[in-house]
Short mmCIF file of C-alpha atoms in Angstrom, two decimals:
data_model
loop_
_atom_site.label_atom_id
_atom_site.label_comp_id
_atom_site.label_asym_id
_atom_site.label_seq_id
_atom_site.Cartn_x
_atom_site.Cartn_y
_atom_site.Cartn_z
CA UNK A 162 51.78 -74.80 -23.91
CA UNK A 163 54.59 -76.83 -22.54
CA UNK A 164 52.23 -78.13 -19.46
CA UNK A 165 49.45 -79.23 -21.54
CA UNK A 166 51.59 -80.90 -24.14
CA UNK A 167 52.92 -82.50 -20.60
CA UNK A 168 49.62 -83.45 -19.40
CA UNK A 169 48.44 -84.93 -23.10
CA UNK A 170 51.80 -86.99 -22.84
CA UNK A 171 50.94 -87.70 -19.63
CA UNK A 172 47.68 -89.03 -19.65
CA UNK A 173 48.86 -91.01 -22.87
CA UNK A 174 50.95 -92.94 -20.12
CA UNK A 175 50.63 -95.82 -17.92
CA UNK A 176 52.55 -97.72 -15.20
CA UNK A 177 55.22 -99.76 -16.70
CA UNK A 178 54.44 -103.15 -17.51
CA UNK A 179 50.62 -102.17 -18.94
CA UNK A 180 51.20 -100.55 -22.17
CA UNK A 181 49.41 -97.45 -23.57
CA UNK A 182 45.96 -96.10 -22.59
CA UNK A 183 42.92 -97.90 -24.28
CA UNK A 184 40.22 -95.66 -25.63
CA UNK A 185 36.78 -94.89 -23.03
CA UNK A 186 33.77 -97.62 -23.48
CA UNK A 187 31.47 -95.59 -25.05
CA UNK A 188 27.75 -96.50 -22.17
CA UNK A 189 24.27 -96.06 -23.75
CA UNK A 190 22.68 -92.93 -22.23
CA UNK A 191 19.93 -93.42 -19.62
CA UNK A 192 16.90 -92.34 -21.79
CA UNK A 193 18.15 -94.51 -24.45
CA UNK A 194 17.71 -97.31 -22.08
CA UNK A 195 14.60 -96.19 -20.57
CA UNK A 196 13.94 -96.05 -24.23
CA UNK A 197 13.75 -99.60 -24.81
CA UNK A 198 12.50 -99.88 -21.57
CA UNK A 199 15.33 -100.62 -19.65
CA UNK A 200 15.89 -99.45 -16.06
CA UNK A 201 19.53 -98.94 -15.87
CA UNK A 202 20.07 -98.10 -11.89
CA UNK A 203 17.82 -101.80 -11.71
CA UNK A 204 20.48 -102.94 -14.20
CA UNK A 205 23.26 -102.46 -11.86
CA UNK A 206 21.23 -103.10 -8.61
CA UNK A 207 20.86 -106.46 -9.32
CA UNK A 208 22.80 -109.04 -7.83
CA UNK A 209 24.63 -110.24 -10.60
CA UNK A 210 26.94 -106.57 -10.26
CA UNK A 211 27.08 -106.90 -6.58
CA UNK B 244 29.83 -111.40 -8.81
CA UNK B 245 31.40 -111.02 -5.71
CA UNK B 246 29.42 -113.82 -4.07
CA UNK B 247 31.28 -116.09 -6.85
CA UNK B 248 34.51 -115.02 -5.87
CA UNK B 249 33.50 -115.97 -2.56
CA UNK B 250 32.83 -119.31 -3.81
CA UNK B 251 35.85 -119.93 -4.96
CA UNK B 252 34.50 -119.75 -8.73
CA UNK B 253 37.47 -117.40 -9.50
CA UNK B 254 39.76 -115.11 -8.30
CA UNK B 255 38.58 -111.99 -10.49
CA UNK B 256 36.72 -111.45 -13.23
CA UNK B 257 34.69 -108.71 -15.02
CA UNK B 258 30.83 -108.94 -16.82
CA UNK B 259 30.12 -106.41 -19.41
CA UNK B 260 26.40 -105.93 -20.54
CA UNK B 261 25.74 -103.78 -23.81
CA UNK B 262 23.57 -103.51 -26.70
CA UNK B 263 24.64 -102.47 -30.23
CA UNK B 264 24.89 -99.09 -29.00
CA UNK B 265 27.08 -98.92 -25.74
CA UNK B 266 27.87 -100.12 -22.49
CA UNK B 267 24.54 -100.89 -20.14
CA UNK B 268 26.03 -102.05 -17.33
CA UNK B 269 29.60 -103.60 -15.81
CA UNK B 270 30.75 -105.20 -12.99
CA UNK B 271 33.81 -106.37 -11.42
CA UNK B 272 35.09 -108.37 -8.47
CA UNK B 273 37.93 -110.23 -6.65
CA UNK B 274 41.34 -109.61 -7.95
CA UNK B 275 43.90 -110.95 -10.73
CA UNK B 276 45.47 -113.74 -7.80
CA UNK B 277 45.78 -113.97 -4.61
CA UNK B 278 49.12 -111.82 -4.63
CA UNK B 279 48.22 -109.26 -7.09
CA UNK B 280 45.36 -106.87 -5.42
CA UNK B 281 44.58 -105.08 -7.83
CA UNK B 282 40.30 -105.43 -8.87
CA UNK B 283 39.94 -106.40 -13.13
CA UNK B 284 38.71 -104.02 -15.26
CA UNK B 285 37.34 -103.45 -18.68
CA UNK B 286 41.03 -103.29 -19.85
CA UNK B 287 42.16 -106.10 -18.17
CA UNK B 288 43.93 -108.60 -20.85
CA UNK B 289 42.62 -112.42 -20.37
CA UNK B 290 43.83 -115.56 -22.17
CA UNK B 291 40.37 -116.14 -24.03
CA UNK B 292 40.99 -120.08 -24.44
CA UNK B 293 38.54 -121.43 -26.79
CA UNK B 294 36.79 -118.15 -27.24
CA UNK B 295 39.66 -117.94 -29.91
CA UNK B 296 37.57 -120.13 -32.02
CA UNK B 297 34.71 -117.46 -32.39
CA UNK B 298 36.47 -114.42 -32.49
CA UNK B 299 39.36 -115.48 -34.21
CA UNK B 300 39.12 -118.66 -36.47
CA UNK B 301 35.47 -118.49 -37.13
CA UNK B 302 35.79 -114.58 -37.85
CA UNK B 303 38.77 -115.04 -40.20
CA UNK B 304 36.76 -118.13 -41.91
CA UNK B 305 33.36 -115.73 -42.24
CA UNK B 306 36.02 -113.23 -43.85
CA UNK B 307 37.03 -115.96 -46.79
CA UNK B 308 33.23 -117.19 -46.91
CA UNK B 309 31.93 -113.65 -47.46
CA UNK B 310 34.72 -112.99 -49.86
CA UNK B 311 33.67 -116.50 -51.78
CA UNK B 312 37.27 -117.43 -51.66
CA UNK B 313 35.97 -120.71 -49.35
CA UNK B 314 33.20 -122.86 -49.76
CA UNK B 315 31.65 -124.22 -46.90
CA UNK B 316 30.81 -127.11 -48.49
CA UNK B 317 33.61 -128.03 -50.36
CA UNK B 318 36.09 -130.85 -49.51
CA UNK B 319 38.68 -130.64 -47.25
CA UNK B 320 41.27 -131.78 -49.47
CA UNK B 321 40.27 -128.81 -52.25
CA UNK B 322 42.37 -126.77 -49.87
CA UNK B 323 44.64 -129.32 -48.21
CA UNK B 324 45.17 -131.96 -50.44
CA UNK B 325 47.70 -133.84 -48.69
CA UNK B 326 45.81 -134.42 -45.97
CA UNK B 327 44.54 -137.70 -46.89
CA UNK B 328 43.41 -140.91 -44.84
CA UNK B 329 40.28 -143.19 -44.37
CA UNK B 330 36.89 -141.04 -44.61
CA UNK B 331 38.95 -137.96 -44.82
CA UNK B 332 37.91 -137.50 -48.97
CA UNK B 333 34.30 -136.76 -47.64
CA UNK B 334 35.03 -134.20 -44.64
CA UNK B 335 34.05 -130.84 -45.89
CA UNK B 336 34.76 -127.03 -44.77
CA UNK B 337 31.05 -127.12 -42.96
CA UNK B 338 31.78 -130.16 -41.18
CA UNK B 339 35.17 -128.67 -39.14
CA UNK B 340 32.94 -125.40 -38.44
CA UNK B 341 29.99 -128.15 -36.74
CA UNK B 342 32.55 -130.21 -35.13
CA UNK B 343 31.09 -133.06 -37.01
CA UNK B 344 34.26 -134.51 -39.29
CA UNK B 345 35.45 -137.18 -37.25
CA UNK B 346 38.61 -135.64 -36.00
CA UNK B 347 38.82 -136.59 -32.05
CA UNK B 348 38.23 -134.09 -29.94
CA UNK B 349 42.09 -133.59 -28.81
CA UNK B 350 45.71 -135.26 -28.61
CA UNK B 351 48.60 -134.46 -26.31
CA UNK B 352 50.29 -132.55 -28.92
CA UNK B 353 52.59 -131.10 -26.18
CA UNK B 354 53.87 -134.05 -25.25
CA UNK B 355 54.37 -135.49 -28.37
CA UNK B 356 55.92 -132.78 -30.45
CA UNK B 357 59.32 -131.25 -29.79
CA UNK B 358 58.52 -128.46 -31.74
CA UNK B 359 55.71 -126.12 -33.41
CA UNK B 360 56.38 -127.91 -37.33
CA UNK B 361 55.57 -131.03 -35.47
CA UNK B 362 52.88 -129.99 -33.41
CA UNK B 363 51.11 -129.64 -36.84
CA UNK B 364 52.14 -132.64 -38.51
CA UNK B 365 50.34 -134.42 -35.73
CA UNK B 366 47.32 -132.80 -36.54
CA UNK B 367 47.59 -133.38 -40.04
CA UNK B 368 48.25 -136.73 -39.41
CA UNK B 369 45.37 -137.96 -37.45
CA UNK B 370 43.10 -140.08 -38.28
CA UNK B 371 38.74 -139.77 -38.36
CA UNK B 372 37.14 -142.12 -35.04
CA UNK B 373 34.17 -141.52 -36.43
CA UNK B 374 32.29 -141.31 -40.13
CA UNK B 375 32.22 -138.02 -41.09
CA UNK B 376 28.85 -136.13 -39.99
CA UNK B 377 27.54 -138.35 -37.71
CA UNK B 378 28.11 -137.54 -34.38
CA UNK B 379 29.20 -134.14 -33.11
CA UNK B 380 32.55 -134.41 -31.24
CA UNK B 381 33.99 -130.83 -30.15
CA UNK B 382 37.49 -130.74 -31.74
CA UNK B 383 40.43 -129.07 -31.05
CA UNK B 384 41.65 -130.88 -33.93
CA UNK B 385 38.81 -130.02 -36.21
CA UNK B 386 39.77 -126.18 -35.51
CA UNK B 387 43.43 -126.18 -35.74
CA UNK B 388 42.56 -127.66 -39.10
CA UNK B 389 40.52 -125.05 -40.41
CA UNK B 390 43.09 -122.79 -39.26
CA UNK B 391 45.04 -124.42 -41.76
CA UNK B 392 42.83 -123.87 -44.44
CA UNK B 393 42.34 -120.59 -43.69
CA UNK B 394 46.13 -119.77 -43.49
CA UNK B 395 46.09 -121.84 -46.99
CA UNK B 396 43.40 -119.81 -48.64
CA UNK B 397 43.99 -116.45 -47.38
CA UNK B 398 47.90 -116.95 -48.49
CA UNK B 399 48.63 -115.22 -45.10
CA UNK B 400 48.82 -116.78 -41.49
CA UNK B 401 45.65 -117.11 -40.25
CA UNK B 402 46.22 -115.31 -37.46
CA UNK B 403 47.82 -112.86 -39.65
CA UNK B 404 43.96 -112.47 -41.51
CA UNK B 405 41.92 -111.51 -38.61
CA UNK B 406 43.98 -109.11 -37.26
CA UNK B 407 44.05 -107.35 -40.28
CA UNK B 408 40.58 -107.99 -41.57
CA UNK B 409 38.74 -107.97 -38.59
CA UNK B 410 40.14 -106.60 -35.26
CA UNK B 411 42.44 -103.86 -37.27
CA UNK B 412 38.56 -102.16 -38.63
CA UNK B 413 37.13 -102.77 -35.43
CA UNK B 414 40.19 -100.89 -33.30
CA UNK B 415 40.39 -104.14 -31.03
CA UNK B 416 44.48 -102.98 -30.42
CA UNK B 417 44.28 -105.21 -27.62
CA UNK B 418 43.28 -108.34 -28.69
CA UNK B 419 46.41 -111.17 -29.80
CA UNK B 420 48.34 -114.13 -30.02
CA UNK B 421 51.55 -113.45 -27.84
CA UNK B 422 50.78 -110.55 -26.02
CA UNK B 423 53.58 -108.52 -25.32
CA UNK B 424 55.66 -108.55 -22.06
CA UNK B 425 55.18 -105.06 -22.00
CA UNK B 426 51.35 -105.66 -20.67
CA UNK B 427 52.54 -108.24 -18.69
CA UNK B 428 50.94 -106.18 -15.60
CA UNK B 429 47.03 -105.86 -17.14
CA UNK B 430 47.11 -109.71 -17.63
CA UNK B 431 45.28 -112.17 -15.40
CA UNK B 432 47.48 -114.97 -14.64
CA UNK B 433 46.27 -118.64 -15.29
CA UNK B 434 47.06 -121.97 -13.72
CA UNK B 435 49.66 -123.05 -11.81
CA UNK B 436 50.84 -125.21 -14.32
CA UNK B 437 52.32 -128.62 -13.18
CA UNK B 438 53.27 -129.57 -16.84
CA UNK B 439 55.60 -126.36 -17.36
CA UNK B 440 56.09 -125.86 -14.04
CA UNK B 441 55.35 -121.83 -13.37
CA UNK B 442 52.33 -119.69 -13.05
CA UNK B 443 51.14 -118.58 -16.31
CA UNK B 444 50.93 -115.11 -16.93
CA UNK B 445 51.16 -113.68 -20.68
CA UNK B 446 51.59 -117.36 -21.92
CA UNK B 447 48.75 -119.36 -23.07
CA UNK B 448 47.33 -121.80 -20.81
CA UNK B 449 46.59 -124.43 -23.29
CA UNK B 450 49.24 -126.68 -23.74
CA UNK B 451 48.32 -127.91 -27.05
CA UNK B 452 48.01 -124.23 -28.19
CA UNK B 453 51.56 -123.47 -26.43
CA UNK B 454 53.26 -126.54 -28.53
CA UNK B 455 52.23 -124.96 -31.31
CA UNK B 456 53.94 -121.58 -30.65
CA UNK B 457 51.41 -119.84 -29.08
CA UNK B 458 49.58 -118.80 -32.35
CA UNK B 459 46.66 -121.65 -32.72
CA UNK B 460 43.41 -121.20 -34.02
CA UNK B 461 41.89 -123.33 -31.27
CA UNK B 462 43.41 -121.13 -28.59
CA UNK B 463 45.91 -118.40 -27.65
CA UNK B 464 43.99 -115.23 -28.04
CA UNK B 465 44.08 -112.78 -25.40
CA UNK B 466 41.97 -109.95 -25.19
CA UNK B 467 40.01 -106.89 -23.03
CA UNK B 468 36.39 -106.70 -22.26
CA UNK B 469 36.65 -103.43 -24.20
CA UNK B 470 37.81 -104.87 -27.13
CA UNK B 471 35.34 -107.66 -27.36
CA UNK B 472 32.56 -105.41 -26.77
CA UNK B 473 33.51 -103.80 -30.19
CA UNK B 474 33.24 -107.33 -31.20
CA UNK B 475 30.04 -108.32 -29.77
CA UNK B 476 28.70 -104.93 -30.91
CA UNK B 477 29.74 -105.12 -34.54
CA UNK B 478 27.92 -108.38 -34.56
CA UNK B 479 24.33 -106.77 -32.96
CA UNK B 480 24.94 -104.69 -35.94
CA UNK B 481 24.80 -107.33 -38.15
CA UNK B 482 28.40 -106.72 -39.35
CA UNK B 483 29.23 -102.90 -38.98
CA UNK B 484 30.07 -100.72 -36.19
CA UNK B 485 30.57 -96.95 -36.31
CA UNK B 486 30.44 -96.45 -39.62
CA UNK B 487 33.05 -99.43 -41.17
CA UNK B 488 31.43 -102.54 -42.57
CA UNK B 489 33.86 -105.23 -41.07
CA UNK B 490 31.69 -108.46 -41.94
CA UNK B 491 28.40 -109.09 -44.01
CA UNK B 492 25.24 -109.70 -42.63
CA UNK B 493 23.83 -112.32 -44.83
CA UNK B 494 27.23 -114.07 -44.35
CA UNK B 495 26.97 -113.37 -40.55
CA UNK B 496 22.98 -115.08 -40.53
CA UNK B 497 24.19 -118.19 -41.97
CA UNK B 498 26.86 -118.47 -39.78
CA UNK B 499 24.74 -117.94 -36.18
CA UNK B 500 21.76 -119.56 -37.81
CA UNK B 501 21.34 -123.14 -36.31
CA UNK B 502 21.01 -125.24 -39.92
CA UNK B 503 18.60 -127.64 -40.68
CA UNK B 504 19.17 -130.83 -39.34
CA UNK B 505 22.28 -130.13 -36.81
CA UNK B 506 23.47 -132.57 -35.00
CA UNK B 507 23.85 -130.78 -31.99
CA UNK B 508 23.25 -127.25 -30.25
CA UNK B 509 25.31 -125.15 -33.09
CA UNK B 510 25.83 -122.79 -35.60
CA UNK B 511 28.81 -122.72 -37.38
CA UNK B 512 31.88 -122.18 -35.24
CA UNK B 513 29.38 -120.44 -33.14
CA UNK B 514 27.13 -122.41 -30.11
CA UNK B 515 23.48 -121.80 -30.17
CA UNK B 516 21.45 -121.86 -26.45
CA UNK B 517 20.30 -125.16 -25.71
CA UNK B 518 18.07 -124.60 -22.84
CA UNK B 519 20.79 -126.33 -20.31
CA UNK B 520 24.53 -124.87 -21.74
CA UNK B 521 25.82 -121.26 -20.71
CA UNK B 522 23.59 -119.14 -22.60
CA UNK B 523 21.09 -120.20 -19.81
CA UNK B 524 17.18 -119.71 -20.06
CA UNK B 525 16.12 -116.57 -21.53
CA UNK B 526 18.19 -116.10 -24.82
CA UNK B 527 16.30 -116.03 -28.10
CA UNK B 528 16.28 -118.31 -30.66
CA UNK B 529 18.58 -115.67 -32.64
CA UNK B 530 21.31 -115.70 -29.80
CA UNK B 531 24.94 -117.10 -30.50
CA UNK B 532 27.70 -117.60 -27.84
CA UNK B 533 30.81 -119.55 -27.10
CA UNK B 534 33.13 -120.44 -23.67
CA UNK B 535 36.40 -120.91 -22.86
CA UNK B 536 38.11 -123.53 -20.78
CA UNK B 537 40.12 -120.60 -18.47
CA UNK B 538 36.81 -119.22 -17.60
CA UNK B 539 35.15 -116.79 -20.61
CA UNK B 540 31.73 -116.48 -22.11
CA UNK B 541 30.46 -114.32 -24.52
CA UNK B 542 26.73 -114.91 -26.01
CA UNK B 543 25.09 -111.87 -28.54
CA UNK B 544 21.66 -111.49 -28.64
CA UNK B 545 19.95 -109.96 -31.57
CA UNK B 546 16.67 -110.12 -31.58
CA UNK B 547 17.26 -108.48 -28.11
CA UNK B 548 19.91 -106.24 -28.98
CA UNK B 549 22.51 -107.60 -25.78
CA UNK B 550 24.99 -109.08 -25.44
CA UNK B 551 26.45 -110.43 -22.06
CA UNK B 552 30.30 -111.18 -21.45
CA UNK B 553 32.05 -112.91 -18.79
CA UNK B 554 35.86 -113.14 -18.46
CA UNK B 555 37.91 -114.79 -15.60
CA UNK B 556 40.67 -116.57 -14.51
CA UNK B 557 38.83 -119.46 -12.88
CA UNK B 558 41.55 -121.55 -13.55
CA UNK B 559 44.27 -119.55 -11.56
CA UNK B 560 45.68 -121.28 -9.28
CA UNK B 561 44.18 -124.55 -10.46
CA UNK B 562 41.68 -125.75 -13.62
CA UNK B 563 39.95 -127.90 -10.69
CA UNK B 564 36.95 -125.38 -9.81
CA UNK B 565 34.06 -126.05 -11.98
CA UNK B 566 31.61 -123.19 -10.49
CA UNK B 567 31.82 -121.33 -13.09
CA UNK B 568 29.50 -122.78 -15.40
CA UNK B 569 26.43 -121.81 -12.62
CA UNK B 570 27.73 -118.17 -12.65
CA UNK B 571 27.40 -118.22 -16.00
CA UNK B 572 24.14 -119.21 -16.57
CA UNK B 573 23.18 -117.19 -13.54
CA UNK B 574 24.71 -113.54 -14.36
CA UNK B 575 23.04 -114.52 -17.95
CA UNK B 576 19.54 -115.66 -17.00
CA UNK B 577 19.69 -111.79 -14.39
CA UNK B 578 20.81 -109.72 -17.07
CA UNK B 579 17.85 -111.11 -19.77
CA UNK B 580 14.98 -111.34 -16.92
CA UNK B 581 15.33 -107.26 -15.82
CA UNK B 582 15.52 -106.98 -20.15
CA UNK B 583 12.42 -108.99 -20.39
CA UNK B 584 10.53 -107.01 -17.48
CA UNK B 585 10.97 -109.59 -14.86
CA UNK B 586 10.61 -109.34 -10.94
CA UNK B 587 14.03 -110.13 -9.61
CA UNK B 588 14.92 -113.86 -9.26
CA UNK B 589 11.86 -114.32 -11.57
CA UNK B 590 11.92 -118.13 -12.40
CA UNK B 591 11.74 -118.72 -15.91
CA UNK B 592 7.90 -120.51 -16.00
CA UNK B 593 6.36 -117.04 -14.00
CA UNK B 594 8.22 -114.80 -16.18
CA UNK B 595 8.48 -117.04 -19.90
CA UNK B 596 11.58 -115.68 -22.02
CA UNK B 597 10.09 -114.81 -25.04
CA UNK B 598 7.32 -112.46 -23.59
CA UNK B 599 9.02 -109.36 -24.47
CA UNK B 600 11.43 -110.34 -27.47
CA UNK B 601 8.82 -112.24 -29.54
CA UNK B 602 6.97 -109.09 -30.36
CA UNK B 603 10.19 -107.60 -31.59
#
């Protein structure tokens, strides 16, 4: 108990100097995309993310 | 991205694609400055300039609107009526939000004030150049102003409003006026600055904005890409995200609606695309964006549920680069075209804009 309540702590960390740990980005799921027909590897292909 | 950074367009910076849903796609390149190596992030803090008008001023103003505590069309002096002067009687709320009221577009508050009180009294103080609604002139002024209203209205610093109103609901923890020195590290540093004499880094980079202790409804806001995609989401969600209503959606459509009659390219606070300005070529007509001076763009799209975000430090070391308003337009016009089914580098008369979003 006493290593996860260290790794939770943890993990809740950063370096000095960049405060605490913002939450994930929550990323629309590939058939959502391909949903609206959307080609999300072509999304980040392009030249703009390179 | 990276080919930007080789042209000296900025030292780092980070584009965030999403729709009302999530994340699509993100990039990053460079690094913070020249001596920090580090590569910028979603989480990466960056002094928004005057993307405070949008997400701050004009949300907090949308807030009172919504609430009908402020008329839009009211009189300035309903809510400030000591601030008096030639033409001034007729300037209205709507008027400040269109940069249309007369107000110049700026003053060197910094080097005319000795202190914050004064700052403001300068603002207060100055006079219309031009007739009220004539002639759109962007206006620091104008927006500091409304601030003032808004601070007036809402009986609490305006400043004080939005974080509580809108970025508390929205969990944007990161986004404010004075960051603290404790996230000194995540922040990109600004300009060189020859007028206070240091590189910026945690302070705000407008020196109006700084006179005015740092809280200014023009500028001073500093925020992630993370938080501003809550933002930008709520927005494609017409005023709600995951679950909380934060703003209302008819209040939101009159506000990123471009009225009858404008005298220029915009909505209220909010820019519209003009066909030539950052939103470049393939936004609809629903679409609503802003920039900043240090190097930030955000535009929402709507009617084709995306928005696109851009967030540097182009003016680290020095505000001289101007490249940034081609990347812009360029990481804005490649994100739309591969929405809108277009062959890469598609230009905009083989591949028209509204092919795919019209039948929406």
């Amino acid at each position: 108990m006493a290593c996860v309540a260290a790794v939770a702590a943890l993990s809740a960390c950063r370096l000095p100097g960049q405060g605490p740990t913002p939450a994930p980005l929550p990323s629309v799921r590939a058939e959502e995309a391909s949903a609206r027909g959307i080609d999300l590897v072509e999304l980040q292909r392009r030249p703009w993310t390179s | 991205m990276q080919q930007a950074v080789r042209d000296g367009a900025f030292p780092g910076g980070v584009a965030l694609v999403g729709s009302r849903s999530g994340i699509l796609a993100r990039s990053a390149a460079g690094q913070l400055d020249a001596a920090d190596p580090p590569v910028p992030d979603v989480n990466t803090l960056w002094d928004l300039a005057s993307l405070t008008k949008v997400v701050g001023l004009t949300s907090g103003v949308l807030r009172l609107v919504q609430d009908g505590r402020l008329d839009l069309d009211a009189p300035v002096q309903r809510y400030l009526p000591t601030w008096t002067g030639p033409g001034k009687s007729v300037v209205t709320v709507r008027h400040l939000l269109t940069h249309s009221s007369g107000l110049p577009s700026w003053r060197p508050l910094y080097k005319e004030a000795t202190t914050p009180a004064q700052a403001r009294a300068l603002v207060l103080a100055t006079p219309l150049d031009t007739a009220p609604g004539v002639r759109m002139v962007y206006s620091d002024l104008g927006a500091i102003l409304l601030g003032e209203i808004v601070t007036r209205v809402a009986g609490v610093p305006f400043n004080e409003l939005v974080t509580r109103d809108v970025f508390a609901p929205l969990a944007m923890r990161e986004t404010t006026w004075l960051p603290s020195p404790s996230k000194r590290a995540r922040i990109a540093p600004t300009e060189v600055d020859p007028w206070r004499q240091r590189h910026l880094r945690g302070e705000v980079h407008d020196e109006n904005a700084f006179a005015l202790g740092g809280i200014a409804a023009h500028a001073g806001l500093f925020s992630s890409a993370a938080d501003l995609s809550r933002l930008a989401r709520m927005y494609l969600q017409y005023g709600q995200l995951d679950g909380a209503r934060v703003l209302d959606s008819v209040t939101i459509a009159r506000f990123t609606s471009r009225p009858d009659g404008s005298l220029s390219h915009r909505a209220l606070g909010w820019e519209k695309p003009s066909g030539s300005n950052s939103a470049g070529h393939r936004m609809s007509a629903e679409a609503f964006g802003h920039t900043g001076f240090t190097g930030t763009s955000l535009w929402i799209d709507p009617a084709q549920d995306v928005f696109v975000m851009l967030l540097t430090n182009r003016v680290n070391p020095t505000r001289e680069s101007r490249r940034i308003g081609q990347v812009r337009i360029a990481v804005a016009d490649a994100v739309l075209g591969l929405l809108q089914g277009c062959a890469e580098n598609a230009p905009i008369l083989e591949c028209p804009a509204s092919r795919r979003y019209i039948t929406k």
